[in-house]
Coordinates of C-alpha atoms in Angstrom, one line a residue:
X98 CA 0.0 0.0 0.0
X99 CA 1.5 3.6 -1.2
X100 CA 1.8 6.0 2.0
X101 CA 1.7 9.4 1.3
X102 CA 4.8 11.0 3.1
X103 CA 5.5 13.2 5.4
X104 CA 5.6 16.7 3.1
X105 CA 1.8 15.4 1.9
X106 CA -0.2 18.9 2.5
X107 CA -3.1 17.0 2.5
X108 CA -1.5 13.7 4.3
X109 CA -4.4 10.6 4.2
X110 CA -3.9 7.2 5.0
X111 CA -5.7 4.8 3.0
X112 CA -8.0 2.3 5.0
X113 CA -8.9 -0.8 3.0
X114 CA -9.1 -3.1 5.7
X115 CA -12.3 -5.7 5.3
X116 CA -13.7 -4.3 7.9
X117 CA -13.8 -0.8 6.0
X118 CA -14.9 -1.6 3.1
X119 CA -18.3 -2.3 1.1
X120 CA -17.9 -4.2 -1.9
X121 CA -14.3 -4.0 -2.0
X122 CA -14.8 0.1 -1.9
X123 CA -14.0 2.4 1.3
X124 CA -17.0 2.7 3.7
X125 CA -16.5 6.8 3.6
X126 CA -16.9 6.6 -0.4
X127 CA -20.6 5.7 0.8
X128 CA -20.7 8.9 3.0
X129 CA -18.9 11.2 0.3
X130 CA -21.3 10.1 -2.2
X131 CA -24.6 10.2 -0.3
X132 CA -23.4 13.8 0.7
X133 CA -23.0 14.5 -3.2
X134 CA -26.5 13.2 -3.9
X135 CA -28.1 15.1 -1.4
X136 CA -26.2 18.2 -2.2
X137 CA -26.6 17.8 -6.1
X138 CA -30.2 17.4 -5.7
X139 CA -30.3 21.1 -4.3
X140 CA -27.7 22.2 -6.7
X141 CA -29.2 20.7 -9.9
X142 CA -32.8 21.3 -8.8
X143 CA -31.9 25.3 -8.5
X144 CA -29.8 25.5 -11.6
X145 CA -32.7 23.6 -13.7
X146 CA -34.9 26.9 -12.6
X147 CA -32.7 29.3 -12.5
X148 CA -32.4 30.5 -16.2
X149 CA -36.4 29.9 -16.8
X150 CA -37.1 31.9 -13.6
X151 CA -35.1 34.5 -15.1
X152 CA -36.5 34.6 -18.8
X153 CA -40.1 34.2 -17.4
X154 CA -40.2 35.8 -14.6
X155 CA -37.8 37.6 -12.5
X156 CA -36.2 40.3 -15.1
X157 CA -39.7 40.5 -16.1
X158 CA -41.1 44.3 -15.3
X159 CA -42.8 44.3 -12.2
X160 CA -39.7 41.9 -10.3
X161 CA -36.8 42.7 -11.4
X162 CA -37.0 46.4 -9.8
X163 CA -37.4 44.1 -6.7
X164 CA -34.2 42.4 -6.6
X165 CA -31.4 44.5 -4.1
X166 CA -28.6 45.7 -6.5
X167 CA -30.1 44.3 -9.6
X168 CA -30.0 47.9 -11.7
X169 CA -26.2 47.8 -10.7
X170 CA -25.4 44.8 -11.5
X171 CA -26.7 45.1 -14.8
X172 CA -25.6 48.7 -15.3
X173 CA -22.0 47.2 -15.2
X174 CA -22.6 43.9 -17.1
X175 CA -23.7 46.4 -20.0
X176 CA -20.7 48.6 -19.8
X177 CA -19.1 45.5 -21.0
X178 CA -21.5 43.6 -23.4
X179 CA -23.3 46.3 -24.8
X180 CA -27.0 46.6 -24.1
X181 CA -28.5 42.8 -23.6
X182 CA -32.1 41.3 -24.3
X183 CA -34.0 39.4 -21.5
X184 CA -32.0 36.2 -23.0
X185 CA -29.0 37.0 -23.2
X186 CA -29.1 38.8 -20.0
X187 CA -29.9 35.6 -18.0
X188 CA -27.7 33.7 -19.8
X189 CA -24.9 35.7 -19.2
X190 CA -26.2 35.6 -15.4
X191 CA -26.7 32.3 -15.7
X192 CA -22.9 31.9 -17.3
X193 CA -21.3 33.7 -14.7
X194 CA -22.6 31.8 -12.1
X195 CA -21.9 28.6 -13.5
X196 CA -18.6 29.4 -13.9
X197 CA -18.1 31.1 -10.7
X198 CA -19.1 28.0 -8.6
X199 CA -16.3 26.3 -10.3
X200 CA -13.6 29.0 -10.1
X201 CA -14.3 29.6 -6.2
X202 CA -13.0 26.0 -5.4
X203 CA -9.6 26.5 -5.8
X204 CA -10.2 29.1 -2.9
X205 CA -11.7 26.4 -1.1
X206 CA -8.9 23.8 -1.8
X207 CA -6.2 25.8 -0.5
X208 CA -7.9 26.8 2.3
X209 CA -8.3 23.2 3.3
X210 CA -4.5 22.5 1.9
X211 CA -2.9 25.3 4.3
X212 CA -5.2 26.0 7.4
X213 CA -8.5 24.0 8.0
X214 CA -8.1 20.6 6.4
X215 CA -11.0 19.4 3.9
X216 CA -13.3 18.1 6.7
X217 CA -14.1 21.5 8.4
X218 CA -14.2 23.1 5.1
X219 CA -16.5 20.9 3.4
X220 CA -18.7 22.2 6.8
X221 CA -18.5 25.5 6.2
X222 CA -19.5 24.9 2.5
X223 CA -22.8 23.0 3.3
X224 CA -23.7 26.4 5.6
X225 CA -23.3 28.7 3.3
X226 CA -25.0 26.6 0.2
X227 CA -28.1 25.9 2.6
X228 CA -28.2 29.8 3.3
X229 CA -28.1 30.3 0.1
X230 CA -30.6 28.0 -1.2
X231 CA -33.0 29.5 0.8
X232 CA -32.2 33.0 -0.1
X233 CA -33.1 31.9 -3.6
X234 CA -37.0 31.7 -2.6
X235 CA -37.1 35.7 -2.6
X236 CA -37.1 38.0 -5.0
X237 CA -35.2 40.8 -3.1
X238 CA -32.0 38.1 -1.9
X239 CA -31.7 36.3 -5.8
X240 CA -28.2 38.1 -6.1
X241 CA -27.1 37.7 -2.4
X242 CA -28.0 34.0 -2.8
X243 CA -26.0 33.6 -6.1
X244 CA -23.1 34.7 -3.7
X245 CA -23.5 32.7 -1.0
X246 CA -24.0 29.8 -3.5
X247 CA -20.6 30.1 -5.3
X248 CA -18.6 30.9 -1.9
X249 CA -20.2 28.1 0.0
X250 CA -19.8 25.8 -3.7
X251 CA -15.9 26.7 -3.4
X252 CA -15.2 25.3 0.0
X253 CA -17.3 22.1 -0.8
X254 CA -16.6 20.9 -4.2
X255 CA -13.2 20.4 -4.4
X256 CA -12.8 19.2 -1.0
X257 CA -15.1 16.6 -1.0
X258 CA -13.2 15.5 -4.4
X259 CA -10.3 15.0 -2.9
X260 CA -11.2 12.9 -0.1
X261 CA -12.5 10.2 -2.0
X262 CA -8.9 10.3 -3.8
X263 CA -7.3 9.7 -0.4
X264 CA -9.5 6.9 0.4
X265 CA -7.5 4.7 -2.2
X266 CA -3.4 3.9 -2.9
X267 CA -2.0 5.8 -5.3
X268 CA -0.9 2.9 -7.1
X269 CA -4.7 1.5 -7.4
X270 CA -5.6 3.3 -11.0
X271 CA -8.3 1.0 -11.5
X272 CA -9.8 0.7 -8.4
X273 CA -9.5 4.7 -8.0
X274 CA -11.0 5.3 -11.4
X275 CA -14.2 2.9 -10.2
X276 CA -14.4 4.7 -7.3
X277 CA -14.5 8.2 -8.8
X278 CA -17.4 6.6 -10.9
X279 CA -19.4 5.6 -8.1
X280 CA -19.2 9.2 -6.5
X281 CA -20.5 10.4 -9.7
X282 CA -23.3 8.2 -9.5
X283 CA -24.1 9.9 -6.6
X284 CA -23.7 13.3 -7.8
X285 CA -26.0 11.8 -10.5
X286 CA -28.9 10.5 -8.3
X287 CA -29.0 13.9 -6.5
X288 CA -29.1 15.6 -10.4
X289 CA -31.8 13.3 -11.3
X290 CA -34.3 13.7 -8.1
X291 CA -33.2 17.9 -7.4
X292 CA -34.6 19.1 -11.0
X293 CA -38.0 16.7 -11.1
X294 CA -39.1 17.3 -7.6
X295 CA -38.0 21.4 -7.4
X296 CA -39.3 21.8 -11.3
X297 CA -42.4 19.7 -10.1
X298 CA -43.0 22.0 -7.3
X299 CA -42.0 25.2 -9.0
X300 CA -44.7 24.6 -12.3
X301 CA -47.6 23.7 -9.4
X302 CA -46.3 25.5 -6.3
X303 CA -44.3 28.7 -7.9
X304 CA -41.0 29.0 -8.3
X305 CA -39.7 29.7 -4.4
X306 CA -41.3 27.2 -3.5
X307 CA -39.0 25.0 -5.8
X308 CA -36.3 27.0 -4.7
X309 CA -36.8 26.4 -0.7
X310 CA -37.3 22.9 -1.1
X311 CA -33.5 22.9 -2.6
X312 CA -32.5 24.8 0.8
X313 CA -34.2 21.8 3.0
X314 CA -32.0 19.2 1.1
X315 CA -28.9 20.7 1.9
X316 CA -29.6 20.7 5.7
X317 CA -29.8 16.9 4.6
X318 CA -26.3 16.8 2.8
X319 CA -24.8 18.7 6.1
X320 CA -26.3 15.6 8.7
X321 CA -25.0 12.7 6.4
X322 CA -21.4 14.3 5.7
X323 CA -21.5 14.6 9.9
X324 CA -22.2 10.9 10.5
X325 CA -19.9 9.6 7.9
X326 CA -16.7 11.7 8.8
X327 CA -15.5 9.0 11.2
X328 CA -15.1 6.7 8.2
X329 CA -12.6 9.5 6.1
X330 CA -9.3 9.2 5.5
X331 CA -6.8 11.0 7.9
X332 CA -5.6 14.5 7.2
X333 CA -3.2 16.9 8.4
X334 CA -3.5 20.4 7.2
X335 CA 0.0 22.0 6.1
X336 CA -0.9 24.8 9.4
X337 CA -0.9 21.9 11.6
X338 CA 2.1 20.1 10.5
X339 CA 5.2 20.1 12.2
X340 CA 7.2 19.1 8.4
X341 CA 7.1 22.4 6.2
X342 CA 6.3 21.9 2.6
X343 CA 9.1 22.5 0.1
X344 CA 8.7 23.9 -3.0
X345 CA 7.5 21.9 -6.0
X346 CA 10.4 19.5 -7.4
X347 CA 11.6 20.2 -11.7
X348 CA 9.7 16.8 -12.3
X349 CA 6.4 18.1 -9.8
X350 CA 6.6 21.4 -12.0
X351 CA 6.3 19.5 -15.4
X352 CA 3.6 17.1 -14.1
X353 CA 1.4 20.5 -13.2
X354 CA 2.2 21.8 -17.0
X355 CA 1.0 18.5 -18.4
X356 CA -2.3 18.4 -16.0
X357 CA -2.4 22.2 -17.0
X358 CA -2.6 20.7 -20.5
X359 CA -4.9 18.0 -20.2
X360 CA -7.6 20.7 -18.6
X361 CA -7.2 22.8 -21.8
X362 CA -8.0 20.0 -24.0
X363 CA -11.3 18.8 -22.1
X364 CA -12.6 22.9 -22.2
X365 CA -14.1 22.1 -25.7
X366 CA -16.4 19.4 -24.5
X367 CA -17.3 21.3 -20.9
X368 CA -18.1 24.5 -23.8
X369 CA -20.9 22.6 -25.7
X370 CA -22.0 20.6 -21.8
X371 CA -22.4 23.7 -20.3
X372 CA -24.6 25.3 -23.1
X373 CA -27.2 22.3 -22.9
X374 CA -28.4 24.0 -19.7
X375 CA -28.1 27.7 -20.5
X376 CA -29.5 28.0 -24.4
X377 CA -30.6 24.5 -24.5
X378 CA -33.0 25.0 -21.8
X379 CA -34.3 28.4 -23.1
X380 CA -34.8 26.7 -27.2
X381 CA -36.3 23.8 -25.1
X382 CA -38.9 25.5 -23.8
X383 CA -39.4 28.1 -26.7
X384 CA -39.6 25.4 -30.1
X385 CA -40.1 22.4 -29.0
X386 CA -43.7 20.6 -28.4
X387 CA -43.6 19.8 -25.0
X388 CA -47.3 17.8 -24.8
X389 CA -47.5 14.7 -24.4
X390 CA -51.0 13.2 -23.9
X391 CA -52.4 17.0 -23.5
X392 CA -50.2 17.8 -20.4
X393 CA -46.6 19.5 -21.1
X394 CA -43.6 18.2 -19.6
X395 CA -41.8 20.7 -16.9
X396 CA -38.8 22.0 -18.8
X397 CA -36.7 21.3 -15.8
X398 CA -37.4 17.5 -16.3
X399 CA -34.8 17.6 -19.3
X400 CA -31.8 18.2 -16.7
X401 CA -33.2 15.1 -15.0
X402 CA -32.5 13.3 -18.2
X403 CA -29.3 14.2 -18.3
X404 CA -28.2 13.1 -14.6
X405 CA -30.7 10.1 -15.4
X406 CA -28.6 8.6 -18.1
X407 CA -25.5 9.5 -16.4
X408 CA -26.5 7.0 -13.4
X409 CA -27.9 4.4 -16.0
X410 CA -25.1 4.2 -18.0
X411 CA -23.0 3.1 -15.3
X412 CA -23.4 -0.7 -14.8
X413 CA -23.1 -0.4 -18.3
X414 CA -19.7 1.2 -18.1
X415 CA -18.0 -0.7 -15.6
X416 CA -19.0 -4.1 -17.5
X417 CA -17.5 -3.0 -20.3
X418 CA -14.5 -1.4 -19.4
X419 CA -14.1 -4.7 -16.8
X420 CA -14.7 -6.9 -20.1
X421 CA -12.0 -4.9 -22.5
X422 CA -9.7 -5.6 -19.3
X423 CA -9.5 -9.0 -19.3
X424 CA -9.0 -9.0 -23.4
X425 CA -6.1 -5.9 -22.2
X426 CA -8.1 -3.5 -24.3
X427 CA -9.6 -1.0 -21.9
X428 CA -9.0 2.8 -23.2
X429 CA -6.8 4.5 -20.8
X430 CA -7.8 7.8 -19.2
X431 CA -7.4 9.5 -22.8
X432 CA -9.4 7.3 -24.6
X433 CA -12.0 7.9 -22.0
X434 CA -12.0 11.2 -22.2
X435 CA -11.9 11.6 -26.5
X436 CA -15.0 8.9 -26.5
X437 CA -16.9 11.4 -23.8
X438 CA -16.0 14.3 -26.0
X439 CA -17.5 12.7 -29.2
X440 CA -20.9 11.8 -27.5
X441 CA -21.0 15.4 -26.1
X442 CA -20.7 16.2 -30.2
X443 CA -23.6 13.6 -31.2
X444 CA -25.1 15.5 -28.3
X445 CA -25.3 18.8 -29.7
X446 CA -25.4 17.7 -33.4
X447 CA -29.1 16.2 -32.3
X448 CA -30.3 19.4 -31.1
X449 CA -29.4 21.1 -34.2
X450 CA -30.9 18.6 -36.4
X451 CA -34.8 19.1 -34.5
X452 CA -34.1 22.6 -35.1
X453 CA -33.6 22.1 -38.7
X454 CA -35.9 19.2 -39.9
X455 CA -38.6 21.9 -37.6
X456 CA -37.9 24.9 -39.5
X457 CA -39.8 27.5 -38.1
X458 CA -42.2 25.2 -36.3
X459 CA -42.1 23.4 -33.4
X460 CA -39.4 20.2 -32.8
X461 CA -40.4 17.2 -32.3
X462 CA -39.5 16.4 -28.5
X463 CA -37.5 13.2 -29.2
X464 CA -34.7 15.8 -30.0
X465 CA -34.1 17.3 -26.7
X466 CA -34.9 13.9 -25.4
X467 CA -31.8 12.1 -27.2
X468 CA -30.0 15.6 -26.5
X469 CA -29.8 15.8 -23.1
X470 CA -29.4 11.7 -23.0
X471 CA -25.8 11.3 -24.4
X472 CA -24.6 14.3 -22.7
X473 CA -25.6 12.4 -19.5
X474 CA -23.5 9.4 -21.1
X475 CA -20.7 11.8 -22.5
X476 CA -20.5 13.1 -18.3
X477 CA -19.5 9.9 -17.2
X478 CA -16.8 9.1 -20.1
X479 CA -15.2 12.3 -19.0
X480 CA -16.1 13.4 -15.7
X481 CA -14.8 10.8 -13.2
X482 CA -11.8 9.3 -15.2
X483 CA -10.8 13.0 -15.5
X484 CA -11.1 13.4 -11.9
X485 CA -9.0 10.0 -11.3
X486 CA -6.7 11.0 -12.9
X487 CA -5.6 14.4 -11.8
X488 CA -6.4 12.6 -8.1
X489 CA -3.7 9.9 -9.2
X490 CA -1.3 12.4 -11.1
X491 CA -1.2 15.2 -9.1
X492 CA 2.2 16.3 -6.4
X493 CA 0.8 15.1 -3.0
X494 CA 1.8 18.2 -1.4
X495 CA -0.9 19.9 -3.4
X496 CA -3.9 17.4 -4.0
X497 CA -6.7 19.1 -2.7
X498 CA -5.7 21.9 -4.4
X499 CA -5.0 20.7 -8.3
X500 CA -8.5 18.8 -7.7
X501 CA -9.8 22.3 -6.9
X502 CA -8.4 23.3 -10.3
X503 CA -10.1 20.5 -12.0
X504 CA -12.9 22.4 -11.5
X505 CA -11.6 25.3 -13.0
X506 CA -12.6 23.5 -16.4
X507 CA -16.0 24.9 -15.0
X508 CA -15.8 28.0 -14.7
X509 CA -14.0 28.8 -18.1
X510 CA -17.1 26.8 -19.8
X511 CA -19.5 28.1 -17.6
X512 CA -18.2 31.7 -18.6
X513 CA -18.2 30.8 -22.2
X514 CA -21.5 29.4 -22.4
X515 CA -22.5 33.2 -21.0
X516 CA -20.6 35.0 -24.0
X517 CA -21.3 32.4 -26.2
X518 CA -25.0 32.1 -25.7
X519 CA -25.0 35.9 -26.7
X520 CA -25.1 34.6 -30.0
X521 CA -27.8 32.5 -30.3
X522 CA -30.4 34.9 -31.2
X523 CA -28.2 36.3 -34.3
X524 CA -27.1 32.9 -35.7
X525 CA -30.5 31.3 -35.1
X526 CA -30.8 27.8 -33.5
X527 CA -29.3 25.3 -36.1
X528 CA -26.1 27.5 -36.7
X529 CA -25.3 27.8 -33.2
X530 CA -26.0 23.9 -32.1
X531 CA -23.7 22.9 -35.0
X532 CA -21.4 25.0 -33.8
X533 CA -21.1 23.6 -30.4
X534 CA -21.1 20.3 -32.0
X535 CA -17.9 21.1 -34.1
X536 CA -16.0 22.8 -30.7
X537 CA -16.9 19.3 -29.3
X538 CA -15.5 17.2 -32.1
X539 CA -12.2 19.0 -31.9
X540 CA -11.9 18.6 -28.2
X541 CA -12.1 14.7 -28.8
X542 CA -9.7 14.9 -31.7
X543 CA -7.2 16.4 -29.7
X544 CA -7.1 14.4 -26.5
X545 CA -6.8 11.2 -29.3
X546 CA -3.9 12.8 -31.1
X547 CA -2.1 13.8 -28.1
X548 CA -3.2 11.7 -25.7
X549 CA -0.3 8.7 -25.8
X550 CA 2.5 11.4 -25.9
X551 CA 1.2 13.2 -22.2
X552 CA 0.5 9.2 -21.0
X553 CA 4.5 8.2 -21.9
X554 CA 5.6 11.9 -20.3
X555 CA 3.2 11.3 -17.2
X556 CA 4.4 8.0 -16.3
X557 CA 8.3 9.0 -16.7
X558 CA 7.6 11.7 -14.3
X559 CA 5.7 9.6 -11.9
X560 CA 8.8 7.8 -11.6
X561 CA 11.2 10.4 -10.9
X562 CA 8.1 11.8 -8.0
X563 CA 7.7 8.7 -6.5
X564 CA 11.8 8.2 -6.2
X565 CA 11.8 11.4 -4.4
X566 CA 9.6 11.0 -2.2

């Protein structure tokens, strides 16, 4: 078994005994992951609304002069945009706080890697999101929520990450990469349940009361993360450690460049994800025919679909990949990722062929349905084996933090799929979905072409790193 060493900012101790496990996994991967779910469900359930509530509703005269510090906020988004419709005003709110609750975790990760440790942060995450999420059910608190929904998402996110990492040897690729999936699963249960039940609630009830009901969840997430901590991996926070931290190694330095490197590459699949819920949701609801047996289907169900195939596709996933193994044929972490980056094209190329077989009628709903399906499926090629693999890769001494800065892929895509969706009412639906498709497609060429070259580099730098230490 690999034992991190001393200099290990974030120093965990692996505990596989029989006792500890379920199903050969770590009992606190079933904590981590039930915290996920519970805090997805309030995460995904909010963001399936929040861009609908927006468009139909709250920069609607008659609310938006409600909301504190609205007129300022988008007196200053406009000095840089230029004047902005409705749409592309909620999308670019909509962008920027998608990408904000992924650029706020590497806050969160280094301060769990320097002073707190991930356990007390993670804490301090759930507080603030729960505030947050209740905030959301008022008009007059929509922007203070938004903030207290990225800060608290920064200390969580990455944190939680990187303890499942330090629940498995370094050596254990395999069993790491399995693991990773299975906390996705979780995430992906939560994402399935938060948008039916808060859209559910929101079309009967209104939309704060879907909003509130994501707030109760989170006090949820915050009593299950409590019980389970016993069964985490131990950690010792660089403030607490009597062993300083050197400075990164030549061969640590180079790993970072290539991780640097690998995040890049994976941007032009997150580009075209991150639009399916911004514009897709708004074309959703605005061109496609949404009855079905004379009652319409809640917009926010289509998210669902999304985390829905994401869970289903799992068994799936792990048979196969288990199968290739035993013929020695399993794609690596790069094949992984280029596959996931060519169903997220599919994915896109589906929504712009409704749009064009409709015209300037309605699409059929089987579009959006096949849509938002293999970007579910395209999630989990990517997603955990990305996540694995910067958990595996990454310089002990920083852990927490590179796995923060996995989820800077986030916020760069969320951000784009702001300034990007600013386009969507010029180039008209079928232009702009086949051009996400194509930003896609040349994300999955690239991790194909230069996938085996960063593999070879990767592994002769592990060696030098694991000599060293």
């Amino acid at each position: 078994m690999h034992r991190m060493t001393d200099s290990s900012v974030q120093q965990a101790t692996p505990a596989l005994d029989a006792g500890e496990t379920i199903f050969g996994h770590p009992k606190g991967l079933v904590f981590l992951a039930s915290t996920e779910a519970w805090e997805r469900f309030s995460f995904y359930g909010m963001r399936a609304l929040l861009v609908l509530y927006m468009v139909q509703e709250l920069l609607l005269p008659g609310h938006i002069e409600h909301v504190a510090g609205m007129a300022s906020f988008r007196s200053t988004i406009e000095s840089v945009t230029g004047p902005l419709s409705t749409q592309a005003f909620a999308s670019q709110i909509f962008g920027l706080y998608a990408g904000l609750v992924y650029l706020t975790p590497l806050v969160g990760g280094l301060i769990a890697d320097r002073w707190l440790g991930a356990k007390k942060t993670v804490m301090i995450g759930i507080i603030l999101m729960t505030l947050g999420h209740f905030a959301m059910a008022f008009e007059v608190t929509v922007l203070v929520a938004l903030t207290l929904l990225v800060l608290g998402s920064g200390c969580l996110k990455g944190n939680i990450a990187a303890q499942v990492g330090h629940l498995y040897p370094k050596t254990d690729e395999a069993g790491r990469t399995r693991g990773f999936t299975i906390f996705s699963t979780g995430i992906n249960i939560g994402a399935v349940a938060g948008p039916v039940v808060c859209g559910l609630l929101a079309q009967i009830y209104g939309w704060h009361i879907g909003f509130g009901t994501a707030g109760i969840f989170m006090i949820v997430a915050a009593v299950t993360y409590f019980i389970g901590m016993k069964h985490f991996a131990v950690e010792k926070p660089l403030g607490k450690s009597a062993d300083p931290v050197g400075p990164l190694s030549a061969s640590e330095q180079q790993m970072l460049l290539l991780i640097g490197v690998i995040l890049f590459i994976t941007l032009f699949q997150w580009f075209a994800y991150e639009q399916i819920f911004n514009v897709g949701m708004i074309w959703t609801a605005d061109h496609v025919n949404l009855s079905v047996f004379a009652w319409n289907v809640p917009v926010p169900w289509f998210s669902s679909l999304d985390a829905l195939s994401s869970v289903l596709v799992v068994p799936f996933l792990i048979a196969l990949w288990a199968a290739m193994a035993r013929r020695g044929k399993e794609p690596d972490d790069f094949g992984k990722i280029s596959i996931g980056a060519a169903v997220m094209a599919a994915s896109m190329a589906s929504l712009a062929l409704g749009s064009w077989l409709a015209g300037s009628g309605q699409a059929l709903i089987v579009f959006p349905l096949i849509a938002f399906t293999l970007s579910g499926i395209a999630f989990m090629w990517t997603w955990p084996t990305l996540l694995a693999l910067v958990s595996r890769r990454a310089p002990a001494k920083i852990n927490a933090l590179m796995m923060a800065c996995v989820y800077l892929t986030g916020f760069a895509s969320g951000i784009g799929s702001g300034v990007v969706a600013g386009y969507y009412e010029a180039m008209g639906a079928t232009a702009f979905w086949i051009m996400n498709a194509a930003i896609s497609l040349v994300g999955s060429l690239a991790i194909l072409l230069f996938g085996p070259v960063l593999k070879r580099t990767m592994d002769r730098l592990d060696g030098k790193i694991e000599e060293a230490d």
